[in-house]
Short mmCIF file of C-alpha atoms and ligand atoms in Angstrom, two decimals:
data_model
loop_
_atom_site.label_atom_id
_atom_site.label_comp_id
_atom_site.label_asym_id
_atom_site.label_seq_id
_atom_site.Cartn_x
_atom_site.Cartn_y
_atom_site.Cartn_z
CA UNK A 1 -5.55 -21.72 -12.77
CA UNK A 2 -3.45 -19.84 -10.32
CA UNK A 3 -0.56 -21.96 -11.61
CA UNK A 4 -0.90 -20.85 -14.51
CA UNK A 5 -0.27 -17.21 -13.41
CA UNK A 6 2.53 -18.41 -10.65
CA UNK A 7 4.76 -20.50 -12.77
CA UNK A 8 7.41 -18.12 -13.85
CA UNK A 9 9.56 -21.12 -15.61
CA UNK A 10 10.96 -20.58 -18.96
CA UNK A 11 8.62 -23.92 -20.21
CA UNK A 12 5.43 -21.62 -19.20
CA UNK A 13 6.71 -18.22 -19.93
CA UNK A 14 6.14 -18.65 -23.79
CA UNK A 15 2.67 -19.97 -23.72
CA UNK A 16 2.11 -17.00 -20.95
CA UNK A 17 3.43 -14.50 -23.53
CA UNK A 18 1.26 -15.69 -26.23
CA UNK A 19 -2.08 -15.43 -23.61
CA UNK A 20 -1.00 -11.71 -22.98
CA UNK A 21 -1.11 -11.42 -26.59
CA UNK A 22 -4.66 -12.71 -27.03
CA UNK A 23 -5.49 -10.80 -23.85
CA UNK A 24 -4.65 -7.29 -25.33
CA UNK A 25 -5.85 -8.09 -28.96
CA UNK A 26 -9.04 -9.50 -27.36
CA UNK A 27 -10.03 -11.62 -30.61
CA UNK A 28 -6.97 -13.19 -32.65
CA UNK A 29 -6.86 -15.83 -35.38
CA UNK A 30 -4.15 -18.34 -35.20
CA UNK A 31 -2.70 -17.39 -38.18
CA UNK A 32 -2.12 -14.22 -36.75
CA UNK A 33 -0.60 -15.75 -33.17
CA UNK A 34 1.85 -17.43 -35.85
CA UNK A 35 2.85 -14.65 -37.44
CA UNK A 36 4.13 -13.00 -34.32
CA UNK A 37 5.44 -16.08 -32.00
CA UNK A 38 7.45 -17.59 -35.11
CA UNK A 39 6.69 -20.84 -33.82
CA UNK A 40 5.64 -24.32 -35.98
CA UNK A 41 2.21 -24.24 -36.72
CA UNK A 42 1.95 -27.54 -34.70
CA UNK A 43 3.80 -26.32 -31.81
CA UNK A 44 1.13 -23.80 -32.06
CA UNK A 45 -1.88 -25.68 -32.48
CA UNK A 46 -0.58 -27.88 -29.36
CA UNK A 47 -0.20 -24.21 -27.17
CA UNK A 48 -3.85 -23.53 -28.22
CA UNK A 49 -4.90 -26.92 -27.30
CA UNK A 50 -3.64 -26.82 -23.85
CA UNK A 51 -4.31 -23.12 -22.98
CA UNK A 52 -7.90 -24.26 -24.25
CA UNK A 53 -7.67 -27.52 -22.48
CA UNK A 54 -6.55 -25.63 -19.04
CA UNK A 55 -9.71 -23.10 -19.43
CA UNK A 56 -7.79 -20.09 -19.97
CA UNK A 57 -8.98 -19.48 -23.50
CA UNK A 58 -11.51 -20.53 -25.73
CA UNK A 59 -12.95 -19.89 -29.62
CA UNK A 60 -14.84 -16.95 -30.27
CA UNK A 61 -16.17 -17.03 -33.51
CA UNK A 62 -14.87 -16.67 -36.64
CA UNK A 63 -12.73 -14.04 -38.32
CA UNK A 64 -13.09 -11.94 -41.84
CA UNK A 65 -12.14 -14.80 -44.61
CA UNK A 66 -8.79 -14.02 -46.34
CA UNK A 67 -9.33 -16.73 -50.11
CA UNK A 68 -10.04 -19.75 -47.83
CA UNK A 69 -12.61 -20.78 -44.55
CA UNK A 70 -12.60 -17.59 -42.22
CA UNK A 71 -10.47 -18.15 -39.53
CA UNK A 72 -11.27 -19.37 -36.02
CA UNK A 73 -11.01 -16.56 -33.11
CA UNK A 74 -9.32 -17.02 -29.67
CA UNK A 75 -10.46 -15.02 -26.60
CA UNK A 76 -9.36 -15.18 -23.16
CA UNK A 77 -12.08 -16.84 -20.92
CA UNK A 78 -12.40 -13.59 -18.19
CA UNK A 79 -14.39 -15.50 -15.78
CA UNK A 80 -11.67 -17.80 -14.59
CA UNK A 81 -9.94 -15.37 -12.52
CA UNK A 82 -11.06 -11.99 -10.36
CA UNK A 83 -8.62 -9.15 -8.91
CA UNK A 84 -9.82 -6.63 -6.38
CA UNK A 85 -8.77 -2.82 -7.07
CA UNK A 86 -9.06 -0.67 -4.14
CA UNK A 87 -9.21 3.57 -4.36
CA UNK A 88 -7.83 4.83 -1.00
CA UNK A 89 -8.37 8.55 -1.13
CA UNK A 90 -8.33 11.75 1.36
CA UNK A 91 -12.49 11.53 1.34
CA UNK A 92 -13.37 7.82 0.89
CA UNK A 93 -12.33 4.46 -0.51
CA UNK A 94 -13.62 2.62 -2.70
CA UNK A 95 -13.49 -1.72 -3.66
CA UNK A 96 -13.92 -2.96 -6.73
CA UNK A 97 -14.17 -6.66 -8.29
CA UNK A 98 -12.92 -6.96 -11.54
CA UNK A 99 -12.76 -10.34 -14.29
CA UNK A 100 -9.82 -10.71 -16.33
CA UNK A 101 -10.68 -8.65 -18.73
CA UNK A 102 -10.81 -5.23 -16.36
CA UNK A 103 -14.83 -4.86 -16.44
CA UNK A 104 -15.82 -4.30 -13.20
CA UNK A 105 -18.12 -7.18 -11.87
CA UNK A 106 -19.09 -5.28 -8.36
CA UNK A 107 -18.16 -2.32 -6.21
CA UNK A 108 -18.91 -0.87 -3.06
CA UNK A 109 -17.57 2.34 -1.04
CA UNK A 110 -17.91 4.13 2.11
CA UNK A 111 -16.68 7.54 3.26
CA UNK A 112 -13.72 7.82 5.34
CA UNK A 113 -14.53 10.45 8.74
CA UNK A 114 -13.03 11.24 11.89
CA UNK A 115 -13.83 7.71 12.80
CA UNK A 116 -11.72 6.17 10.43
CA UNK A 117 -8.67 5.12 11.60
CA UNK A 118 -6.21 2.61 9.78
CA UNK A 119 -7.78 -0.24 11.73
CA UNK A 120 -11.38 0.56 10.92
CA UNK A 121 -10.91 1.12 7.82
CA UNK A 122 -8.70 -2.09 7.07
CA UNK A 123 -11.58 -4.02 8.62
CA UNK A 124 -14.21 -2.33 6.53
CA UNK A 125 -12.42 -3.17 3.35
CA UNK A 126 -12.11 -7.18 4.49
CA UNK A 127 -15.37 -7.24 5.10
CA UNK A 128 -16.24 -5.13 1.72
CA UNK A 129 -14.15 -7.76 0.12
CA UNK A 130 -15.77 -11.21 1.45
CA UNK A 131 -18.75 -9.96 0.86
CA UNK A 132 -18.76 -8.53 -3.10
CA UNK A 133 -16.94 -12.78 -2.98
CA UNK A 134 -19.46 -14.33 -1.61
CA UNK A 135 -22.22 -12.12 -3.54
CA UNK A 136 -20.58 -13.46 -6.56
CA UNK A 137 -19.54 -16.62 -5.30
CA UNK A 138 -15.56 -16.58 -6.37
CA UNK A 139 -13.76 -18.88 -4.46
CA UNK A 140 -10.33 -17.56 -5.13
CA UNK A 141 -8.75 -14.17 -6.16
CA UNK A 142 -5.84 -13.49 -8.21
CA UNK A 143 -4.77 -10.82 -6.14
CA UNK A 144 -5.56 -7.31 -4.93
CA UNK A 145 -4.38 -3.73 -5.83
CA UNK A 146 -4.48 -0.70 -4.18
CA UNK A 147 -4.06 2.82 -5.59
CA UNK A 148 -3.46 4.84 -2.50
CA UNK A 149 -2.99 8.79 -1.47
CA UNK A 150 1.05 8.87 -0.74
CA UNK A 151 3.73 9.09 0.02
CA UNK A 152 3.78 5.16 0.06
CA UNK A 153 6.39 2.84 0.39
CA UNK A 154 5.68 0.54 -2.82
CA UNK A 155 7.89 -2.32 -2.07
CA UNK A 156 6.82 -2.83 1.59
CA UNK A 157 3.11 -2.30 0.51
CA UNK A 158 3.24 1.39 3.41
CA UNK A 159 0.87 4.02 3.67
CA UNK A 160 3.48 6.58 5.17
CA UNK A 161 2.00 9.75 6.07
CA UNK A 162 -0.64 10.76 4.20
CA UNK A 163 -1.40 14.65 4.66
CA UNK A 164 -5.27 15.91 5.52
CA UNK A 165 -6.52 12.57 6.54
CA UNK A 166 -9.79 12.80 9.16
CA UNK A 167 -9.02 10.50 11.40
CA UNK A 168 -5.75 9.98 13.31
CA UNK A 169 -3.40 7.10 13.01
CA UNK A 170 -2.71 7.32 9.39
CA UNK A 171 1.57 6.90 9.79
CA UNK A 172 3.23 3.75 8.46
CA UNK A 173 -0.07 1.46 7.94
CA UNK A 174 1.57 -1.75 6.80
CA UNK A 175 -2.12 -2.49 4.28
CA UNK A 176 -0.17 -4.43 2.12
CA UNK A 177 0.78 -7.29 4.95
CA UNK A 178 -2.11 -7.02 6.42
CA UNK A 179 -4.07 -7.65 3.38
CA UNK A 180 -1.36 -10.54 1.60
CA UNK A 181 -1.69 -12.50 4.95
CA UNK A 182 -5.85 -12.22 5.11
CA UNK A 183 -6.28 -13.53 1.70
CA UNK A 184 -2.89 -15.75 0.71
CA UNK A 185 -2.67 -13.28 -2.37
CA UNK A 186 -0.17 -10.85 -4.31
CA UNK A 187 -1.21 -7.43 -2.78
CA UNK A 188 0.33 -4.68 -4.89
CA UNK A 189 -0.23 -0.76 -3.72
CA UNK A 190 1.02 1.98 -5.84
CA UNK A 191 -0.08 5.53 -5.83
CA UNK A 192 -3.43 6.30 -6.66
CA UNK A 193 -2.25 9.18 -9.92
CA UNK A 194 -0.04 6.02 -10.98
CA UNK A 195 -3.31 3.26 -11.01
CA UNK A 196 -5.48 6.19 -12.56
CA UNK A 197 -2.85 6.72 -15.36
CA UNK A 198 -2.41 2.76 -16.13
CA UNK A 199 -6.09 2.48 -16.27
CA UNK A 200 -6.85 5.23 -18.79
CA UNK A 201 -3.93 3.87 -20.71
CA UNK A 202 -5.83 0.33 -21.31
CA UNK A 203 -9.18 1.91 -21.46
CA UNK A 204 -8.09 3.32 -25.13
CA UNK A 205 -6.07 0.01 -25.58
CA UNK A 206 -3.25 1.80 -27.43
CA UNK A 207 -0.61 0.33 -26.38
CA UNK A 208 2.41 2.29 -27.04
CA UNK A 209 1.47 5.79 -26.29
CA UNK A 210 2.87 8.07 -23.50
CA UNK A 211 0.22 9.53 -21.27
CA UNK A 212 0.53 11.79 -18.60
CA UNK A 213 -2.51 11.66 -16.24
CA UNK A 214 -3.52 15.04 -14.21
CA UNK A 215 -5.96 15.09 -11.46
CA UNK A 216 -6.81 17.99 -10.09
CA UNK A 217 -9.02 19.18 -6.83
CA UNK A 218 -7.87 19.17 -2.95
CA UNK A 219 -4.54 18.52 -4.51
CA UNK A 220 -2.59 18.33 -7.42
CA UNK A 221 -1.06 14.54 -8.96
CA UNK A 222 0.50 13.13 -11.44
CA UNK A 223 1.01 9.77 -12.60
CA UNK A 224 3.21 9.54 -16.49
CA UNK A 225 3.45 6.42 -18.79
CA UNK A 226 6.21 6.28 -20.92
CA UNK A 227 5.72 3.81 -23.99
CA UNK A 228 3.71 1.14 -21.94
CA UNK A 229 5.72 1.52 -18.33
CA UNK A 230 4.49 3.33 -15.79
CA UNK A 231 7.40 6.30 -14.57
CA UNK A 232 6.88 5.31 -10.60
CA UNK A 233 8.15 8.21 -8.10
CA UNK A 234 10.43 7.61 -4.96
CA UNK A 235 8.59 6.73 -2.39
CA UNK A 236 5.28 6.99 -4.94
CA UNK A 237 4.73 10.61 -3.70
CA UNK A 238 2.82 11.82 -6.67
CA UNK A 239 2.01 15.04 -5.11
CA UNK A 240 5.12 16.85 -6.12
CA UNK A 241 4.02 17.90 -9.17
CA UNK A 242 2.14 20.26 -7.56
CA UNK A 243 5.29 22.32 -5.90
CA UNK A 244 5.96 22.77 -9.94
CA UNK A 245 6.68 27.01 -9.75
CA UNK A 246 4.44 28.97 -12.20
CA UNK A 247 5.07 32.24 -10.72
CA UNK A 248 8.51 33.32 -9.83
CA UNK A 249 7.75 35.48 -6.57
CA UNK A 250 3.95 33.81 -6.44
CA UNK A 251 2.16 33.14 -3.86
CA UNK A 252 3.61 31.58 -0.67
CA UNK A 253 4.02 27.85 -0.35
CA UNK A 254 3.29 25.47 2.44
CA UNK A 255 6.63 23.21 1.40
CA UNK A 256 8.50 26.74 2.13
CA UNK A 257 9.00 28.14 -1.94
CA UNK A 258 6.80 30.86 -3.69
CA UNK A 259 4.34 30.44 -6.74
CA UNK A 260 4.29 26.82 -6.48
CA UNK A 261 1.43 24.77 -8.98
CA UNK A 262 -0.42 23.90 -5.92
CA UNK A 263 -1.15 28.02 -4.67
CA UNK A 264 -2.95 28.67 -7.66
CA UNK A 265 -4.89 25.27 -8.10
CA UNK A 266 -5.86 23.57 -5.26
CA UNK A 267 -9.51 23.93 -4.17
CA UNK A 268 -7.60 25.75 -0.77
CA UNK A 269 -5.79 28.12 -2.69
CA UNK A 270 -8.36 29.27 -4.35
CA UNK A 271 -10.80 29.55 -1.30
CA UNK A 272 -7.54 31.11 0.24
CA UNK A 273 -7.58 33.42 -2.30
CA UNK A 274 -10.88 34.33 -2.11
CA UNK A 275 -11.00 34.94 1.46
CA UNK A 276 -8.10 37.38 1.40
CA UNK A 277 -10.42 39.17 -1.20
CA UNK A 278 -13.23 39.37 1.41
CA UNK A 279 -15.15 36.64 -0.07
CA UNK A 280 -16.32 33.33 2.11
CA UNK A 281 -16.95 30.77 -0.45
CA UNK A 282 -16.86 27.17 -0.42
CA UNK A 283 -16.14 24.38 -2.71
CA UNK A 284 -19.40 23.88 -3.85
CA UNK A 285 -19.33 27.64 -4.63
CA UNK A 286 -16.41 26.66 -6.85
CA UNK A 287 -18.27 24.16 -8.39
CA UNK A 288 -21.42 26.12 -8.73
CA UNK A 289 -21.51 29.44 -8.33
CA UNK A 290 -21.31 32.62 -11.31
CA UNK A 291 -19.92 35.15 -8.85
CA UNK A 292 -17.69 37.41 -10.97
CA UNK A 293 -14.88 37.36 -8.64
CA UNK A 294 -15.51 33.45 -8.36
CA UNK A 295 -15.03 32.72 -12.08
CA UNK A 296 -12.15 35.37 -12.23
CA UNK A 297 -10.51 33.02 -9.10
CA UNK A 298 -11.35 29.73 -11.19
CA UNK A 299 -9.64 31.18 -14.93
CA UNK A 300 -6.83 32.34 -13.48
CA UNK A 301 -6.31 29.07 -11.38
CA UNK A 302 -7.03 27.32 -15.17
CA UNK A 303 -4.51 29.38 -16.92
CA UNK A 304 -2.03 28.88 -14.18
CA UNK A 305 -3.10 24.89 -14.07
CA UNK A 306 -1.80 24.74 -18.03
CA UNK A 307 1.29 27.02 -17.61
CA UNK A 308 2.22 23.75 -14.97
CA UNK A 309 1.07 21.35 -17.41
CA UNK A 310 2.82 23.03 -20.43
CA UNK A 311 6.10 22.43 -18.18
CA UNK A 312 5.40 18.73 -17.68
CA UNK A 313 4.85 18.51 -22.02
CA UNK A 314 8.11 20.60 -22.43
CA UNK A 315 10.06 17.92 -19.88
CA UNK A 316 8.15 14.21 -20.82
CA UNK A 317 6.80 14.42 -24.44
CA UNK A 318 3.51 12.78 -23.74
CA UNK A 319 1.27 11.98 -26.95
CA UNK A 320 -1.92 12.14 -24.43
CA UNK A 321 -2.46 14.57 -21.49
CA UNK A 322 -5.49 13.11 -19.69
CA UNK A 323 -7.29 15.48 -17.37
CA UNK A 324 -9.50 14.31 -14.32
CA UNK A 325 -11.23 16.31 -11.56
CA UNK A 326 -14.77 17.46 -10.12
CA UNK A 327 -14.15 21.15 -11.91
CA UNK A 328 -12.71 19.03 -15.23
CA UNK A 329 -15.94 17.42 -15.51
CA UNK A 330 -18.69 19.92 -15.11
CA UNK A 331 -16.94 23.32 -15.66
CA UNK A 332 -16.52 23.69 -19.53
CA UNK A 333 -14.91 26.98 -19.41
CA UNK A 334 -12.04 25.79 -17.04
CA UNK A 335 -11.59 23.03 -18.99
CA UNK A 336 -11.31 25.34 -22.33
CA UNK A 337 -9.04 27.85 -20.68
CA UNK A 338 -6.42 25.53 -19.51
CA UNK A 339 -6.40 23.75 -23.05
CA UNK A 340 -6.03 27.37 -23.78
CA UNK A 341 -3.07 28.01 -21.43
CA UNK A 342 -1.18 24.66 -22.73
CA UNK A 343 -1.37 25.29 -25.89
CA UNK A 344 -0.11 28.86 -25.44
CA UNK A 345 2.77 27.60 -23.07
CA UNK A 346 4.37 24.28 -24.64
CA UNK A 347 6.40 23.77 -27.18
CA UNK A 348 5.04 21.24 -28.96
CA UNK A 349 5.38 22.64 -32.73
CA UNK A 350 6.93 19.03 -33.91
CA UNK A 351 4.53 17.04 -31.74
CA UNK A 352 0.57 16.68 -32.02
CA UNK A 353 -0.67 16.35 -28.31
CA UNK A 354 -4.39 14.92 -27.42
CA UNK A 355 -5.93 16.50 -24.43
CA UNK A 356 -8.50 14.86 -22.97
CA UNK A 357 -10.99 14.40 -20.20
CA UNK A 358 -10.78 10.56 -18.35
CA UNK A 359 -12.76 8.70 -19.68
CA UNK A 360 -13.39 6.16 -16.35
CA UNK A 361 -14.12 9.41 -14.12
CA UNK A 362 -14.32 7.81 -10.44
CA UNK A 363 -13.35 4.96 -11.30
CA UNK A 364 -9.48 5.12 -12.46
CA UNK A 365 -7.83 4.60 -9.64
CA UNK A 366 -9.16 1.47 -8.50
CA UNK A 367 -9.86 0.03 -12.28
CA UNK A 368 -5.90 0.72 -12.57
CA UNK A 369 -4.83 -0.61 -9.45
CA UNK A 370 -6.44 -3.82 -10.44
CA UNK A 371 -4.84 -3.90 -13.64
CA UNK A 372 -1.29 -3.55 -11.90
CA UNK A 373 -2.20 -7.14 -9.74
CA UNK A 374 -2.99 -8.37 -13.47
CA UNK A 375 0.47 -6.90 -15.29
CA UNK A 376 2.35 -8.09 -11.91
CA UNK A 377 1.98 -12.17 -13.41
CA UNK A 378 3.45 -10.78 -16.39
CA UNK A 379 6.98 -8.88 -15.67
ZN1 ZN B 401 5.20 24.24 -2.86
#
């Protein structure tokens, strides 16, 4: 099985293409597998055969009829093989197990406090790990991905220096290592926006589109797709999308410049804000509450949240914005008013842009960050 996935010869590198085919359509006939491999139909029939043979696929049922028999189906068999996505963010983390085809088998989380310092934390998620194994007795992963806070280092698989982490400690954690040498697996860590982005991508299986992926809340970040291939940062550092300026002369900025996204968005700025206008609220008064000067604090944050995003439209050209956050979910008006804003801010007379809410919530960034250990056997 892992084989399978390993062998990167040029032998096994056609019959792996044609699985990633079946994988994305989900059902295919073989009629259909011929008409995009070009291939003999018995050099076909013998790829099926073995792939079949080897457990990786097997028939489905039959297609719609087209004059003759209807046609057999080919799936992927999803059980054969499990990834682990993990979700490291400022306020907790979060480990999934996922089958082949991304549906999530078992999770488990746990808050991350003053207490948690790299090495509790790294020993929480072993154990988290072993034990969503053993409760569903898989003998062998295919790897594990991690969508993290950053700046990261992607290639060494190191959480830099996170900002606004609880505990201390949090400066060049080497997870990646760590993790590869506990379970003998791939370990791939990208940024958290970038895993969220990739899994709201496949979760509307449309395979070609550009999406850029917003989430909103203690921060600002950004993770963009460009026609199937993820656009990954220096140093993954997602978070400078939120130094974009939408006021000339705005408020001041903690990286130093004025009117930055970020002053105008962030759950601090607008508590900030609030403060300096004699009012002590908290996020949950955010979340909740239909103080005038509240809302007032919330729509302009909205308004100033799509002038931002009608700057990323006007630079990328995505065909989906995807919008995620605690006040993007339950707060229809914000929502409304910073569809509002983008519309009134991009240029986008030539191109028809979806905006949307994610559709996985929560669970993005670890869904994606599995996905990544999946696409990794693939490149
Ligand atoms: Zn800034």
């Amino acid at each position: 099985m892992q084989d399978f996935f390993n062998d990167q010869s040029e032998k096994n590198h056609s019959k792996k293409s044609l699985y990633k085919y079946i994988h994305r359509k989900i059902k295919v006939s073989k009629a259909e597998l011929l008409k995009e491999f070009h291939v003999p139909n018995t050099t076909m029939t013998r790829i099926l055969a073995e792939l079949t043979d080897r457990g990786l696929i097997h028939q489905a049922g039959f297609g719609e009829p087209t004059g003759g028999r209807p046609p057999v189906l080919y799936e992927i068999v999803s059980e054969v093989a499990y990834m682990v996505g993990i979700e490291i963010a400022r306020t907790d983390v979060r480990v999934m197990l996922l089958n082949l085809r991304y549906e999530v088998i078992g999770q488990d989380r746990f808050p991350l406090t003053k207490q948690h310092t790299p090495q509790v934390t790294i020993e929480m998620i072993i154990n988290m790990i072993e034990t969503l194994m053993e409760r569903y007795q898989i003998s062998s992963l295919l790897g594990i991905g991690i969508g993290a806070v950053g700046p990261i280092d992607r290639e060494n698989g190191v959480i830099l220096n996170p900002e606004s982490f609880l505990a201390t400690g949090w400066n060049d954690v080497p997870l990646g290592q760590i993790l590869q040498k506990k379970f003998s697996v791939p370990v791939i860590l990208n940024n958290g926006a970038n895993t969220a982005a990739v899994a709201e991508y496949y979760a509307r299986n449309k395979q070609e589109e550009n999406i850029l992926y917003c989430i909103s809340g203690y921060g600002i970040r950004c993770g963009y797709i460009q026609e199937g291939r993820l656009f990954n940062q220096k140093q993954g550092d997602a978070t400078s999308y939120e130094h974009i300026i939408v006021e000339a002369n705005g408020r001041e900025c903690t990286c130093g410049s004025k009117g930055c996204l970020k002053t105008y968005v962030s759950f601090g700025a607008m508590l900030s804000h609030l403060q300096s206008q004699g009012f002590s609220a908290t996020i949950d008064d955010l979340l909740n509450s239909d103080e005038p000067l509240v809302r007032k604090t919330l729509m302009q944050s909205a308004n100033y949240y799509g002038i931002g995003i009608a700057n990323m439209i006007n630079i990328l050209h995505p065909d989906t914005v995807v919008l995620h956050g605690k006040l993007i979910y339950n707060d229809s008006k914000y929502y409304r008013e910073i569809i509002q804003s983008i519309n009134k801010h991009s240029c986008s007379r030539n191109h028809k842009i979806t905006i949307r809410k994610g559709v996985l919530g929560e669970k993005a960034t670890s869904i994606g960050a599995a996905i990544q250990v999946f696409n990794h056997f693939f490149e």
